[in-house]
PDB file of C-alpha atoms in Angstrom:
ATOM      1  CA  MET A   1      17.805   9.226 -31.962  1.00 38.00           C
ATOM      2  CA  LYS A   2      19.174   6.109 -33.608  1.00 47.00           C
ATOM      3  CA  LYS A   3      18.921   5.880 -37.229  1.00 46.00           C
ATOM      4  CA  THR A   4      16.777   2.916 -36.522  1.00 48.00           C
ATOM      5  CA  ASP A   5      14.128   4.850 -34.679  1.00 58.00           C
ATOM      6  CA  ASN A   6      13.820   7.096 -37.411  1.00 67.00           C
ATOM      7  CA  PRO A   7      10.291   5.715 -39.714  1.00 67.00           C
ATOM      8  CA  SER A   8      11.756   6.690 -43.109  1.00 67.00           C
ATOM      9  CA  ALA A   9      15.149   4.433 -42.181  1.00 67.00           C
ATOM     10  CA  ARG A  10      12.640   1.468 -41.013  1.00 72.00           C
ATOM     11  CA  ILE A  11      10.948   1.601 -44.173  1.00 77.00           C
ATOM     12  CA  GLY A  12      14.287   2.028 -46.205  1.00 77.00           C
ATOM     13  CA  GLU A  13      15.847  -0.969 -44.028  1.00 80.00           C
ATOM     14  CA  TRP A  14      12.561  -3.121 -44.665  1.00 83.00           C
ATOM     15  CA  LEU A  15      12.759  -2.304 -48.876  1.00 85.00           C
ATOM     16  CA  LEU A  16      16.549  -3.512 -48.379  1.00 85.00           C
ATOM     17  CA  ILE A  17      15.277  -6.500 -46.875  1.00 87.00           C
ATOM     18  CA  ARG A  18      12.866  -7.275 -49.191  1.00 87.00           C
ATOM     19  CA  GLN A  19      15.093  -6.574 -52.388  1.00 85.00           C
ATOM     20  CA  VAL A  20      17.545  -9.640 -50.657  1.00 86.00           C
ATOM     21  CA  LYS A  21      14.646 -11.924 -49.794  1.00 85.00           C
ATOM     22  CA  HIS A  22      13.128 -11.895 -53.266  1.00 86.00           C
ATOM     23  CA  SER A  23      15.946 -11.045 -55.689  1.00 87.00           C
ATOM     24  CA  GLY A  24      19.159 -12.255 -53.797  1.00 85.00           C
ATOM     25  CA  SER A  25      20.317  -8.709 -54.118  1.00 86.00           C
ATOM     26  CA  ARG A  26      24.210  -8.422 -53.129  1.00 89.00           C
ATOM     27  CA  ALA A  27      23.980  -4.703 -53.525  1.00 90.00           C
ATOM     28  CA  ALA A  28      21.002  -4.081 -51.015  1.00 88.00           C
ATOM     29  CA  PHE A  29      22.430  -6.918 -48.513  1.00 90.00           C
ATOM     30  CA  GLY A  30      25.644  -4.749 -48.633  1.00 91.00           C
ATOM     31  CA  ARG A  31      24.095  -1.527 -47.922  1.00 91.00           C
ATOM     32  CA  LEU A  32      22.870  -3.411 -44.609  1.00 90.00           C
ATOM     33  CA  VAL A  33      26.336  -4.467 -43.921  1.00 91.00           C
ATOM     34  CA  GLU A  34      27.310  -0.989 -43.802  1.00 93.00           C
ATOM     35  CA  GLU A  35      24.506  -0.200 -41.624  1.00 91.00           C
ATOM     36  CA  TYR A  36      25.121  -2.729 -38.808  1.00 92.00           C
ATOM     37  CA  HIS A  37      28.964  -3.907 -39.818  1.00 94.00           C
ATOM     38  CA  ALA A  38      30.073  -1.488 -36.857  1.00 93.00           C
ATOM     39  CA  PRO A  39      27.537  -2.212 -34.044  1.00 93.00           C
ATOM     40  CA  LEU A  40      27.845  -5.736 -34.438  1.00 93.00           C
ATOM     41  CA  ARG A  41      31.962  -5.979 -34.731  1.00 93.00           C
ATOM     42  CA  ARG A  42      31.332  -3.646 -31.486  1.00 90.00           C
ATOM     43  CA  TYR A  43      29.668  -6.311 -29.841  1.00 90.00           C
ATOM     44  CA  LEU A  44      31.341  -9.328 -31.115  1.00 91.00           C
ATOM     45  CA  THR A  45      34.976  -7.704 -30.106  1.00 89.00           C
ATOM     46  CA  HIS A  46      33.471  -7.323 -26.317  1.00 85.00           C
ATOM     47  CA  LEU A  47      31.966 -10.922 -26.185  1.00 85.00           C
ATOM     48  CA  THR A  48      35.616 -11.860 -27.033  1.00 85.00           C
ATOM     49  CA  GLY A  49      37.209 -10.110 -24.721  1.00 80.00           C
ATOM     50  CA  GLY A  50      38.791  -7.510 -27.116  1.00 82.00           C
ATOM     51  CA  ASP A  51      39.867 -10.068 -29.343  1.00 86.00           C
ATOM     52  CA  ARG A  52      39.273  -7.843 -32.689  1.00 88.00           C
ATOM     53  CA  PHE A  53      40.638 -10.352 -35.259  1.00 91.00           C
ATOM     54  CA  ARG A  54      38.327 -13.368 -33.976  1.00 91.00           C
ATOM     55  CA  ALA A  55      35.022 -10.610 -33.398  1.00 91.00           C
ATOM     56  CA  ASP A  56      35.784  -9.652 -37.725  1.00 93.00           C
ATOM     57  CA  ASP A  57      35.921 -13.159 -38.616  1.00 93.00           C
ATOM     58  CA  LEU A  58      32.809 -13.729 -36.439  1.00 94.00           C
ATOM     59  CA  ALA A  59      31.101 -10.823 -37.937  1.00 94.00           C
ATOM     60  CA  GLN A  60      31.894 -11.995 -41.237  1.00 94.00           C
ATOM     61  CA  GLU A  61      30.476 -15.345 -40.577  1.00 94.00           C
ATOM     62  CA  ALA A  62      27.496 -13.799 -38.945  1.00 94.00           C
ATOM     63  CA  PHE A  63      26.666 -11.627 -42.336  1.00 93.00           C
ATOM     64  CA  ILE A  64      26.880 -14.854 -44.392  1.00 93.00           C
ATOM     65  CA  LYS A  65      24.451 -17.060 -42.013  1.00 93.00           C
ATOM     66  CA  ALA A  66      22.360 -13.990 -42.450  1.00 92.00           C
ATOM     67  CA  PHE A  67      22.591 -13.511 -46.292  1.00 92.00           C
ATOM     68  CA  THR A  68      21.789 -17.221 -47.021  1.00 91.00           C
ATOM     69  CA  SER A  69      19.022 -17.305 -44.547  1.00 91.00           C
ATOM     70  CA  ILE A  70      17.169 -14.038 -44.591  1.00 90.00           C
ATOM     71  CA  ARG A  71      14.532 -15.450 -46.117  1.00 88.00           C
ATOM     72  CA  GLN A  72      13.436 -17.197 -42.455  1.00 88.00           C
ATOM     73  CA  PHE A  73      13.640 -13.344 -41.192  1.00 88.00           C
ATOM     74  CA  SER A  74       9.671 -13.025 -40.804  1.00 82.00           C
ATOM     75  CA  GLY A  75       9.809  -8.952 -40.143  1.00 77.00           C
ATOM     76  CA  MET A  76       7.986  -9.218 -37.043  1.00 77.00           C
ATOM     77  CA  GLY A  77      11.116  -7.784 -35.101  1.00 77.00           C
ATOM     78  CA  SER A  78      13.849  -5.711 -35.569  1.00 83.00           C
ATOM     79  CA  PHE A  79      16.639  -6.910 -38.284  1.00 88.00           C
ATOM     80  CA  ARG A  80      18.810  -5.612 -35.906  1.00 88.00           C
ATOM     81  CA  ALA A  81      17.688  -8.340 -32.923  1.00 86.00           C
ATOM     82  CA  TRP A  82      17.956 -11.093 -35.850  1.00 90.00           C
ATOM     83  CA  LEU A  83      21.198 -10.673 -36.711  1.00 92.00           C
ATOM     84  CA  PHE A  84      22.750 -10.170 -33.364  1.00 92.00           C
ATOM     85  CA  ARG A  85      20.660 -13.756 -32.643  1.00 90.00           C
ATOM     86  CA  ILE A  86      22.750 -14.888 -35.472  1.00 93.00           C
ATOM     87  CA  ALA A  87      26.044 -13.474 -34.157  1.00 93.00           C
ATOM     88  CA  TYR A  88      25.729 -14.750 -30.904  1.00 90.00           C
ATOM     89  CA  ARG A  89      24.773 -18.248 -32.038  1.00 89.00           C
ATOM     90  CA  THR A  90      28.133 -17.938 -34.257  1.00 92.00           C
ATOM     91  CA  PHE A  91      29.964 -17.249 -30.849  1.00 90.00           C
ATOM     92  CA  LEU A  92      28.618 -19.783 -29.251  1.00 86.00           C
ATOM     93  CA  ASP A  93      29.545 -22.388 -31.874  1.00 86.00           C
ATOM     94  CA  SER A  94      32.955 -21.178 -32.042  1.00 85.00           C
ATOM     95  CA  ARG A  95      33.679 -21.281 -28.560  1.00 79.00           C
ATOM     96  CA  ARG A  96      32.250 -24.990 -28.576  1.00 75.00           C
ATOM     97  CA  SER A  97      34.621 -25.605 -31.035  1.00 71.00           C
ATOM     98  CA  GLN A  98      37.628 -24.130 -30.282  1.00 63.00           C
ATOM     99  CA  HIS A  99      40.369 -23.533 -27.120  1.00 46.00           C
ATOM    100  CA  PRO A 100      40.407 -20.011 -25.677  1.00 44.00           C
ATOM    101  CA  THR A 101      44.233 -19.039 -26.983  1.00 40.00           C
ATOM    102  CA  VAL A 102      44.246 -15.531 -25.804  1.00 38.00           C
ATOM    103  CA  ALA A 103      43.629 -14.274 -21.940  1.00 38.00           C
ATOM    104  CA  ILE A 104      41.115 -11.666 -21.892  1.00 38.00           C
ATOM    105  CA  GLU A 105      43.936  -9.662 -19.639  1.00 37.00           C
ATOM    106  CA  THR A 106      46.398  -9.508 -22.589  1.00 37.00           C
ATOM    107  CA  VAL A 107      44.164  -8.236 -25.222  1.00 38.00           C
ATOM    108  CA  GLU A 108      44.528  -4.911 -26.269  1.00 40.00           C
ATOM    109  CA  ILE A 109      41.628  -2.971 -27.591  1.00 40.00           C
ATOM    110  CA  GLY A 110      42.709   0.273 -29.131  1.00 44.00           C
ATOM    111  CA  SER A 111      41.835   3.206 -27.241  1.00 49.00           C
ATOM    112  CA  GLU A 112      42.640   6.688 -25.889  1.00 56.00           C
ATOM    113  CA  ASN A 113      42.914   5.275 -22.335  1.00 65.00           C
ATOM    114  CA  PRO A 114      44.146   1.856 -22.191  1.00 70.00           C
ATOM    115  CA  ALA A 115      43.951   1.743 -18.395  1.00 71.00           C
ATOM    116  CA  GLU A 116      39.930   2.100 -18.380  1.00 71.00           C
ATOM    117  CA  ILE A 117      40.110  -0.712 -21.262  1.00 70.00           C
ATOM    118  CA  ALA A 118      42.028  -3.100 -19.366  1.00 75.00           C
ATOM    119  CA  ILE A 119      39.519  -2.939 -16.327  1.00 76.00           C
ATOM    120  CA  LEU A 120      36.698  -3.195 -18.359  1.00 77.00           C
ATOM    121  CA  GLN A 121      37.844  -6.382 -19.807  1.00 78.00           C
ATOM    122  CA  ARG A 122      38.843  -7.579 -16.287  1.00 82.00           C
ATOM    123  CA  ALA A 123      35.192  -6.800 -15.231  1.00 83.00           C
ATOM    124  CA  LEU A 124      33.419  -8.297 -18.317  1.00 84.00           C
ATOM    125  CA  ALA A 125      35.581 -11.513 -17.324  1.00 85.00           C
ATOM    126  CA  CYS A 126      33.844 -11.645 -14.240  1.00 87.00           C
ATOM    127  CA  LEU A 127      30.675 -12.504 -15.895  1.00 89.00           C
ATOM    128  CA  ASP A 128      29.624 -15.943 -17.442  1.00 88.00           C
ATOM    129  CA  ASP A 129      28.850 -15.580 -20.774  1.00 84.00           C
ATOM    130  CA  THR A 130      25.285 -15.191 -20.704  1.00 88.00           C
ATOM    131  CA  GLU A 131      25.590 -11.813 -18.205  1.00 90.00           C
ATOM    132  CA  ARG A 132      28.565 -10.869 -20.617  1.00 89.00           C
ATOM    133  CA  ASN A 133      26.297 -10.928 -23.646  1.00 87.00           C
ATOM    134  CA  LEU A 134      23.048  -9.602 -22.003  1.00 90.00           C
ATOM    135  CA  ILE A 135      25.098  -6.965 -20.352  1.00 89.00           C
ATOM    136  CA  LEU A 136      26.559  -6.169 -23.898  1.00 86.00           C
ATOM    137  CA  LEU A 137      23.457  -5.991 -25.242  1.00 87.00           C
ATOM    138  CA  SER A 138      21.835  -3.471 -22.409  1.00 86.00           C
ATOM    139  CA  ALA A 139      24.706  -1.272 -22.111  1.00 82.00           C
ATOM    140  CA  VAL A 140      26.831  -0.995 -25.232  1.00 78.00           C
ATOM    141  CA  GLU A 141      24.253  -1.867 -27.844  1.00 80.00           C
ATOM    142  CA  GLN A 142      21.408   0.069 -25.648  1.00 82.00           C
ATOM    143  CA  LEU A 143      19.000  -2.781 -26.555  1.00 84.00           C
ATOM    144  CA  SER A 144      15.820  -3.025 -24.418  1.00 87.00           C
ATOM    145  CA  HIS A 145      15.136  -5.618 -22.240  1.00 91.00           C
ATOM    146  CA  SER A 146      12.081  -6.711 -24.383  1.00 89.00           C
ATOM    147  CA  GLN A 147      14.645  -6.556 -27.625  1.00 85.00           C
ATOM    148  CA  ILE A 148      17.146  -8.518 -25.873  1.00 89.00           C
ATOM    149  CA  ALA A 149      14.641 -11.184 -24.504  1.00 88.00           C
ATOM    150  CA  ARG A 150      13.766 -11.362 -28.481  1.00 84.00           C
ATOM    151  CA  THR A 151      17.026 -11.465 -29.627  1.00 83.00           C
ATOM    152  CA  VAL A 152      18.608 -14.421 -27.010  1.00 85.00           C
ATOM    153  CA  GLU A 153      14.991 -16.014 -27.319  1.00 85.00           C
ATOM    154  CA  MET A 154      14.512 -15.924 -23.424  1.00 89.00           C
ATOM    155  CA  PRO A 155      11.576 -15.004 -21.025  1.00 93.00           C
ATOM    156  CA  LEU A 156      11.618 -11.184 -20.298  1.00 92.00           C
ATOM    157  CA  GLY A 157      11.930 -12.035 -16.838  1.00 93.00           C
ATOM    158  CA  THR A 158      14.874 -13.671 -17.099  1.00 93.00           C
ATOM    159  CA  VAL A 159      16.863 -11.230 -19.159  1.00 92.00           C
ATOM    160  CA  LYS A 160      15.688  -8.555 -16.529  1.00 94.00           C
ATOM    161  CA  SER A 161      16.877 -10.807 -13.351  1.00 94.00           C
ATOM    162  CA  ILE A 162      20.322 -12.003 -15.522  1.00 93.00           C
ATOM    163  CA  VAL A 163      21.046  -8.015 -16.269  1.00 92.00           C
ATOM    164  CA  ALA A 164      20.719  -7.319 -12.690  1.00 92.00           C
ATOM    165  CA  ARG A 165      22.867  -9.583 -11.434  1.00 92.00           C
ATOM    166  CA  ALA A 166      25.244  -8.900 -13.845  1.00 91.00           C
ATOM    167  CA  LYS A 167      25.299  -5.050 -12.801  1.00 90.00           C
ATOM    168  CA  ALA A 168      25.256  -6.076  -9.549  1.00 90.00           C
ATOM    169  CA  LYS A 169      27.964  -8.149 -10.018  1.00 89.00           C
ATOM    170  CA  LEU A 170      30.014  -5.272 -12.068  1.00 87.00           C
ATOM    171  CA  ARG A 171      29.263  -2.536  -9.597  1.00 86.00           C
ATOM    172  CA  GLU A 172      31.340  -5.125  -7.401  1.00 86.00           C
ATOM    173  CA  TYR A 173      34.069  -5.740  -9.063  1.00 85.00           C
ATOM    174  CA  LEU A 174      34.385  -1.786  -9.689  1.00 81.00           C
ATOM    175  CA  LYS A 175      33.975  -1.272  -6.148  1.00 81.00           C
ATOM    176  CA  ASN A 176      36.875  -3.544  -5.143  1.00 81.00           C
ATOM    177  CA  GLU A 177      39.177  -1.995  -8.129  1.00 75.00           C
ATOM    178  CA  GLU A 178      38.742   0.982  -6.670  1.00 69.00           C
ATOM    179  CA  THR A 179      39.868   0.130  -2.879  1.00 63.00           C
ATOM    180  CA  LEU A 180      43.362  -1.624  -4.740  1.00 57.00           C
TER     181      LEU A 180
END
């Protein structure tokens, strides 16, 4: 069970959010950052093709945006989904304003098996940005299709179609990779 599936953890998270909203408590927000830094950084690292430094910058920018706009968080959905939506928009904004500086195949991610990481990076590179984002939210971050739909503000049916298409592309890529 994930920590956020635990009702008492959700209540604790809600209380932290309330403190930040009403008093601007940086300590309370710091606890939220501690909770979500690793998953957000992992998500952004995958989105950036393994560029850990860029992922760190984007995560920091996403947390700053979340802190400054937390009053807009209604509490109707999960804080995690809201934060990931901010991170994805931050990623898209950075892509529009910057030219890619590193090819995805040359980025190294610290792993026990660099060959598997390289295959994963090449497989993810065969997906467009939207497919890559949704497959990462589904497979890596383990969000449900309905959570993904809320996070990226897409209809549920569209999310399901894109995830299915991305999985099919990845299967095809990996099948071809095995025959090489």
